[in-house]
mmCIF file of C-alpha atoms in Angstrom:
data_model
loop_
_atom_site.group_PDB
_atom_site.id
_atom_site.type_symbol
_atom_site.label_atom_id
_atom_site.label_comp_id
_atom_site.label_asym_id
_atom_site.label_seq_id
_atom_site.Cartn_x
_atom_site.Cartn_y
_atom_site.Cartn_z
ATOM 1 C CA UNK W 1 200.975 239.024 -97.740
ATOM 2 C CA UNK W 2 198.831 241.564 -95.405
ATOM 3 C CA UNK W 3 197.167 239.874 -92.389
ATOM 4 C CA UNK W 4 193.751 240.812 -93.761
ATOM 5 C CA UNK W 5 194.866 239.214 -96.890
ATOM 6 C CA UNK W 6 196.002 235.785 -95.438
ATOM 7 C CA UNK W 7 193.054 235.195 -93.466
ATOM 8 C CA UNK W 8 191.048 235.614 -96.477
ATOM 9 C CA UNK W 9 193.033 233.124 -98.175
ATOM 10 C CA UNK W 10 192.648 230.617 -95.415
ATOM 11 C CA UNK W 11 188.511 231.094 -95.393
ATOM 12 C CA UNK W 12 188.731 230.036 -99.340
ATOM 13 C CA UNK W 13 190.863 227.450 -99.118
ATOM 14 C CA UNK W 14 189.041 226.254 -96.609
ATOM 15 C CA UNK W 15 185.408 227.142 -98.058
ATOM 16 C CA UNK W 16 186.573 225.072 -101.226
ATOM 17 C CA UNK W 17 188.278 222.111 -99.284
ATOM 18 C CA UNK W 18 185.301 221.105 -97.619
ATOM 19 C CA UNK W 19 182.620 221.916 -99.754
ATOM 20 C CA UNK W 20 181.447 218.601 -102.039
ATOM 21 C CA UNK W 21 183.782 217.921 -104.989
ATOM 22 C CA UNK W 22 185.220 214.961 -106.836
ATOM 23 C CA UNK W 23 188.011 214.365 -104.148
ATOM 24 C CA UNK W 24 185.601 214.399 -101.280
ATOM 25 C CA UNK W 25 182.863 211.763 -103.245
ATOM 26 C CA UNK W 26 185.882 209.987 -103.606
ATOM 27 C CA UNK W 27 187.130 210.210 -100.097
ATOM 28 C CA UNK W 28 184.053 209.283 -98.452
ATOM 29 C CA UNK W 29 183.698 206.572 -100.674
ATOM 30 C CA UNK W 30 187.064 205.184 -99.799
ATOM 31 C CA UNK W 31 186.179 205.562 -95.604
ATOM 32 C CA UNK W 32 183.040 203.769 -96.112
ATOM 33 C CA UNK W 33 184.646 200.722 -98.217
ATOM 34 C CA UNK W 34 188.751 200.738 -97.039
ATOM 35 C CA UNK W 35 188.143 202.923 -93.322
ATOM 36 C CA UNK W 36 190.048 205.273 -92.339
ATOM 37 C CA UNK W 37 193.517 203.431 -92.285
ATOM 38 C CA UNK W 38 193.627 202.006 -95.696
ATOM 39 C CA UNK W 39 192.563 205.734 -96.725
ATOM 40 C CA UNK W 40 195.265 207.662 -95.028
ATOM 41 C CA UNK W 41 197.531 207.374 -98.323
ATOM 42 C CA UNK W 42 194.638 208.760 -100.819
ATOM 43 C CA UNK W 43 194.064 211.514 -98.072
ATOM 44 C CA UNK W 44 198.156 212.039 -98.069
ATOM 45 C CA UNK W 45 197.625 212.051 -101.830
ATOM 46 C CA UNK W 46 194.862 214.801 -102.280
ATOM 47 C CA UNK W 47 196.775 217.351 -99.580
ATOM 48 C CA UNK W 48 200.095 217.187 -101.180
ATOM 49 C CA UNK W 49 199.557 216.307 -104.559
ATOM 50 C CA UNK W 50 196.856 219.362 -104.303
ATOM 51 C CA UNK W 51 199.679 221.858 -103.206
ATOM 52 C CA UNK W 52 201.826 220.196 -105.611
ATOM 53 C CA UNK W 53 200.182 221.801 -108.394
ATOM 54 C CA UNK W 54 199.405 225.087 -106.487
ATOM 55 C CA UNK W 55 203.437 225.622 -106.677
ATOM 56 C CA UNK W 56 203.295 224.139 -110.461
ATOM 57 C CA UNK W 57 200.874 226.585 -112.011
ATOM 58 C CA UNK W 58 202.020 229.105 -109.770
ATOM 59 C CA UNK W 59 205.878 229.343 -110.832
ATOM 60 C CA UNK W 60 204.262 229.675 -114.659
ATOM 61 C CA UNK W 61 202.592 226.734 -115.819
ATOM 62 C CA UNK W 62 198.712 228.531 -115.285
ATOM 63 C CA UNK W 63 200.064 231.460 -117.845
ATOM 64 C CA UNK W 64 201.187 228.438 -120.589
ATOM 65 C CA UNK W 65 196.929 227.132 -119.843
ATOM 66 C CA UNK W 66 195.149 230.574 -120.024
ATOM 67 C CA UNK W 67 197.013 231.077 -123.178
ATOM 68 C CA UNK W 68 196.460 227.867 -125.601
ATOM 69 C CA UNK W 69 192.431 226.912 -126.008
ATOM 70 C CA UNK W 70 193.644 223.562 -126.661
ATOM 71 C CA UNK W 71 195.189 222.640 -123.962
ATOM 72 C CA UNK W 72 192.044 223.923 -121.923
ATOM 73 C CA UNK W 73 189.721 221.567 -124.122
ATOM 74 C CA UNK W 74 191.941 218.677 -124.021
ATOM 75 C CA UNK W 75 192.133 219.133 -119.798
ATOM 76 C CA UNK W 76 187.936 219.325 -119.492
ATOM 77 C CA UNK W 77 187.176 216.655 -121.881
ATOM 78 C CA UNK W 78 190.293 214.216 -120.308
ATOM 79 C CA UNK W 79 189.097 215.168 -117.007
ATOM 80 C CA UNK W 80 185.335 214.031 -117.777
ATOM 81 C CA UNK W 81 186.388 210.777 -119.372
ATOM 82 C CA UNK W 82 188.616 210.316 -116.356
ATOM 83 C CA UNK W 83 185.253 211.411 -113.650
ATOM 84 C CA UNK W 84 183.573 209.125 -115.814
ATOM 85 C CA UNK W 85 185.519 206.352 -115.245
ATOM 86 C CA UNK W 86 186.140 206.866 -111.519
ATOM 87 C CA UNK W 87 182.277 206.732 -111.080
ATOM 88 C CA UNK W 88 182.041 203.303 -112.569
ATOM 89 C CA UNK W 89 184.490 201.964 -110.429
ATOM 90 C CA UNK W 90 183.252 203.121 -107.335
ATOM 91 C CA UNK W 91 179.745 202.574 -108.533
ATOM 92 C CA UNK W 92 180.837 198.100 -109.525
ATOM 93 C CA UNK W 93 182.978 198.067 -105.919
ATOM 94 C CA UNK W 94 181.461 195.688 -103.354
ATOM 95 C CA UNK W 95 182.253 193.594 -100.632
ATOM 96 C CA UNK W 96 182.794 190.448 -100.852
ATOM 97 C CA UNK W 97 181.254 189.402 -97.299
ATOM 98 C CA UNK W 98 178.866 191.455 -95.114
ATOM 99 C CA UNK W 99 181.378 191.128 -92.590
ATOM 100 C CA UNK W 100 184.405 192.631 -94.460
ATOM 101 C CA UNK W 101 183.313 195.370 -96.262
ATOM 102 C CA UNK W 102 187.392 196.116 -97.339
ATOM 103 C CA UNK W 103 187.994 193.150 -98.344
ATOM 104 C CA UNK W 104 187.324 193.500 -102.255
ATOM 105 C CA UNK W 105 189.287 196.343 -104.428
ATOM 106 C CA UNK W 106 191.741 198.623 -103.362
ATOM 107 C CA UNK W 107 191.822 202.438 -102.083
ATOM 108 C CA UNK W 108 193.620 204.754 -104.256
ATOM 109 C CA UNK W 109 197.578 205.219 -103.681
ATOM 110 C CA UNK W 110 199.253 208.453 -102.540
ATOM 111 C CA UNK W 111 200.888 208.477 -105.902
ATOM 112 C CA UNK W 112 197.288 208.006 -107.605
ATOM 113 C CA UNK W 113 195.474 210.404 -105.599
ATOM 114 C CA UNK W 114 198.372 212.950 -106.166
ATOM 115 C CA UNK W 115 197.744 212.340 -110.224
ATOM 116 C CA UNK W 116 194.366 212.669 -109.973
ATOM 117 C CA UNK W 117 194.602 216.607 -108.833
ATOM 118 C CA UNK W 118 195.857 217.199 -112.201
ATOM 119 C CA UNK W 119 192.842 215.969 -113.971
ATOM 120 C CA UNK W 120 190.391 217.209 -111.168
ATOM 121 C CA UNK W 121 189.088 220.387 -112.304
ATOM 122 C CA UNK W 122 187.559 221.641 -109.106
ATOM 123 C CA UNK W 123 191.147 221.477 -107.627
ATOM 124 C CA UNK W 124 192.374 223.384 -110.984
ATOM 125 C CA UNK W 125 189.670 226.020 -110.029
ATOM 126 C CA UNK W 126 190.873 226.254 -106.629
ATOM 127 C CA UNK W 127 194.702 226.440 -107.629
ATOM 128 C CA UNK W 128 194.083 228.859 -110.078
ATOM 129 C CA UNK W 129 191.747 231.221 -108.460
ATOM 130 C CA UNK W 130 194.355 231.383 -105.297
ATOM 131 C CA UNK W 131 197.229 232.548 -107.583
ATOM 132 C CA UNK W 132 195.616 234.891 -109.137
ATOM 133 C CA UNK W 133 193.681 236.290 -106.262
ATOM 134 C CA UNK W 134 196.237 235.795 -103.660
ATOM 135 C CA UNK W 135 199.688 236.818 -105.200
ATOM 136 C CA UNK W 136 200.937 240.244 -106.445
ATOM 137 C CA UNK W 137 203.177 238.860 -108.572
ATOM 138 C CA UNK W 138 203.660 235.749 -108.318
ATOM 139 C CA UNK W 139 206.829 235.393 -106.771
ATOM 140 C CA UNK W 140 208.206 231.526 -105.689
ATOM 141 C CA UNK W 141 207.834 232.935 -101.658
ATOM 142 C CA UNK W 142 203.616 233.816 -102.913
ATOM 143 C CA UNK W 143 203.467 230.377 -104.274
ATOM 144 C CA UNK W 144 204.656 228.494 -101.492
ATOM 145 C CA UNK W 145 202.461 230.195 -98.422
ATOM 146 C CA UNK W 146 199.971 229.778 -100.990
ATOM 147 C CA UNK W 147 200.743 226.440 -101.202
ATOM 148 C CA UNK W 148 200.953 226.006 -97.585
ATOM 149 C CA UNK W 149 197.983 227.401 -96.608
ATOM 150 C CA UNK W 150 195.831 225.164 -98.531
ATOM 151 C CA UNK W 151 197.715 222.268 -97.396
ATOM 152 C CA UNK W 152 197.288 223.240 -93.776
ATOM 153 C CA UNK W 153 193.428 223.906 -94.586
ATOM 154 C CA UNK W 154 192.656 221.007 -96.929
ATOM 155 C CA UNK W 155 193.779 217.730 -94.603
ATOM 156 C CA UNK W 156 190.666 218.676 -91.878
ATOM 157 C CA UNK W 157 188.256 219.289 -94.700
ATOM 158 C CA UNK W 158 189.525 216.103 -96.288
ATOM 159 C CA UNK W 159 189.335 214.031 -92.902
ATOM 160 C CA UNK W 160 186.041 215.269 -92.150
ATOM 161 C CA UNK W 161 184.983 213.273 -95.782
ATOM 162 C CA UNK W 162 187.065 210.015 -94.747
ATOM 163 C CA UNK W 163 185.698 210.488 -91.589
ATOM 164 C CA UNK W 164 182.152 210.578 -93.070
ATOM 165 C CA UNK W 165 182.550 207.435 -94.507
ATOM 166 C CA UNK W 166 183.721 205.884 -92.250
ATOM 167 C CA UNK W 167 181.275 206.539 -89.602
ATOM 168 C CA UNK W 168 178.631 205.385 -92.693
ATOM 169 C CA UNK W 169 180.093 201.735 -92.250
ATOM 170 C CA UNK W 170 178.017 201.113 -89.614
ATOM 171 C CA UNK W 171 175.082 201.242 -91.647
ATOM 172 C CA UNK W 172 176.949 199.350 -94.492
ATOM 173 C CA UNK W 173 176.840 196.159 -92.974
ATOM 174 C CA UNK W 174 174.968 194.676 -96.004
ATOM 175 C CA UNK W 175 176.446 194.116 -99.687
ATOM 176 C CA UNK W 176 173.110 195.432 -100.769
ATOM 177 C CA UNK W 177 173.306 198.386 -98.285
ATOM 178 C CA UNK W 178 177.195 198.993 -99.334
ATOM 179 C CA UNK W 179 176.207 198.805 -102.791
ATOM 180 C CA UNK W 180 173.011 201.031 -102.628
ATOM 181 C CA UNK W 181 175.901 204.149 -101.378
ATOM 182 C CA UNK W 182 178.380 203.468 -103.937
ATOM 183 C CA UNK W 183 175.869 203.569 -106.558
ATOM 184 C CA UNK W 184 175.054 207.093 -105.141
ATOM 185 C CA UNK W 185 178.331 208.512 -104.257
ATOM 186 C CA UNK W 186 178.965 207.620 -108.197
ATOM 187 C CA UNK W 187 176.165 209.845 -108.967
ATOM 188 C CA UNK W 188 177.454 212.233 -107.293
ATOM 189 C CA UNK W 189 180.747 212.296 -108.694
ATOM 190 C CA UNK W 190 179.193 212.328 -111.867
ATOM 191 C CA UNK W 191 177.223 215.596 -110.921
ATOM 192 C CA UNK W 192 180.895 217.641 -110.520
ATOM 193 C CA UNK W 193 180.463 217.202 -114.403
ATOM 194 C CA UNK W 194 177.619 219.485 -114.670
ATOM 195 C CA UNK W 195 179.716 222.810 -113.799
ATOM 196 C CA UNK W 196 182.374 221.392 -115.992
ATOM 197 C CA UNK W 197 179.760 221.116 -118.942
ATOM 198 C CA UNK W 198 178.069 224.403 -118.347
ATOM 199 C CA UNK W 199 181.479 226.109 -117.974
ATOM 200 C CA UNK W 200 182.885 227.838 -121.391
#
């Protein structure tokens, strides 16, 4: 990989870390409800579970999905349903006391957050676009600087979400107020479906 070439890698990757999609909603959610600490495993979650599937697709998986339909319909309808359902539950979480706002529900676990890049279509996108832009031929050594570059890229764009929300507490003092954002950061998260719908 030229010089030229891996500095234009690391301006998408980080371009389409930080810009709003489903795993920053859900991030910021997460640092306004859990804070920062509770988050950390979600956050480990997204970064490696995200290069996880870089090096997946990459060593052939993303030439078995350009080449069935099916499996292409089955991953944007799954990964609506799934959106769908992630929205509700951030939408019905509240505190239980204006005074704790972590103490009701749970933050997502590394091992959640790391399943949910395989149903989150903007990190599909992302994966998909870098292998094809970014290697000649795909080679295991491609895949992996890939791989690492988006890691390296991804946990500051990440942060900056969790860190977002978490600054946002200070304003969610009340179960009304709390309630009020994670009614909108649901609505948000819903409106990653749009490109999803209006994709073909």
């Amino acid at each position: 990989m030229t010089y030229q070439l891996l500095l234009s890698l690391i301006g998408f990757a980080f371009v389409s870390s930080i810009t709003p999609g489903p795993n920053n909603m859900m991030l910021m959610a997460s640092g306004a409800n859990f804070g920062l600490r509770r988050s950390v495993p979600h956050l480990l979650g997204v970064g490696l579970g995200h290069s996880f599937l870089i090096i997946v697709l990459g060593l052939g998986l993303v030439k078995i999905y350009e080449a069935f339909p099916t499996l292409q319909f089955i991953m944007k309808w799954g990964s609506i349903a799934y959106l769908l359902y992630l929205s509700f539950k951030i939408a019905t979480a509240a505190p239980t006391s204006p005074k704790e706002p972590e103490s009701k529900g749970k933050p997502l676990t590394f091992f959640q957050a790391a399943a949910f890049q395989w149903v989150n279509p903007k990190g599909w996108m992302m994966a998909i676009t870098a292998i094809t832009n970014y290697t000649a031929d795909e080679t295991p050594l491609q895949v992996l600087a890939v791989a690492l570059v988006f890691m390296c890229t991804n946990f500051p764009a990440i942060m900056f979400w969790a860190g977002l929300g978490v600054q946002a507490r200070r304003f969610l003092s009340t179960p009304v107020r709390l309630r009020i954002f994670n009614v909108t950061m649901a609505l948000l998260l819903v409106a990653t479906i749009i490109p999803i719908l209006t994709h073909h």
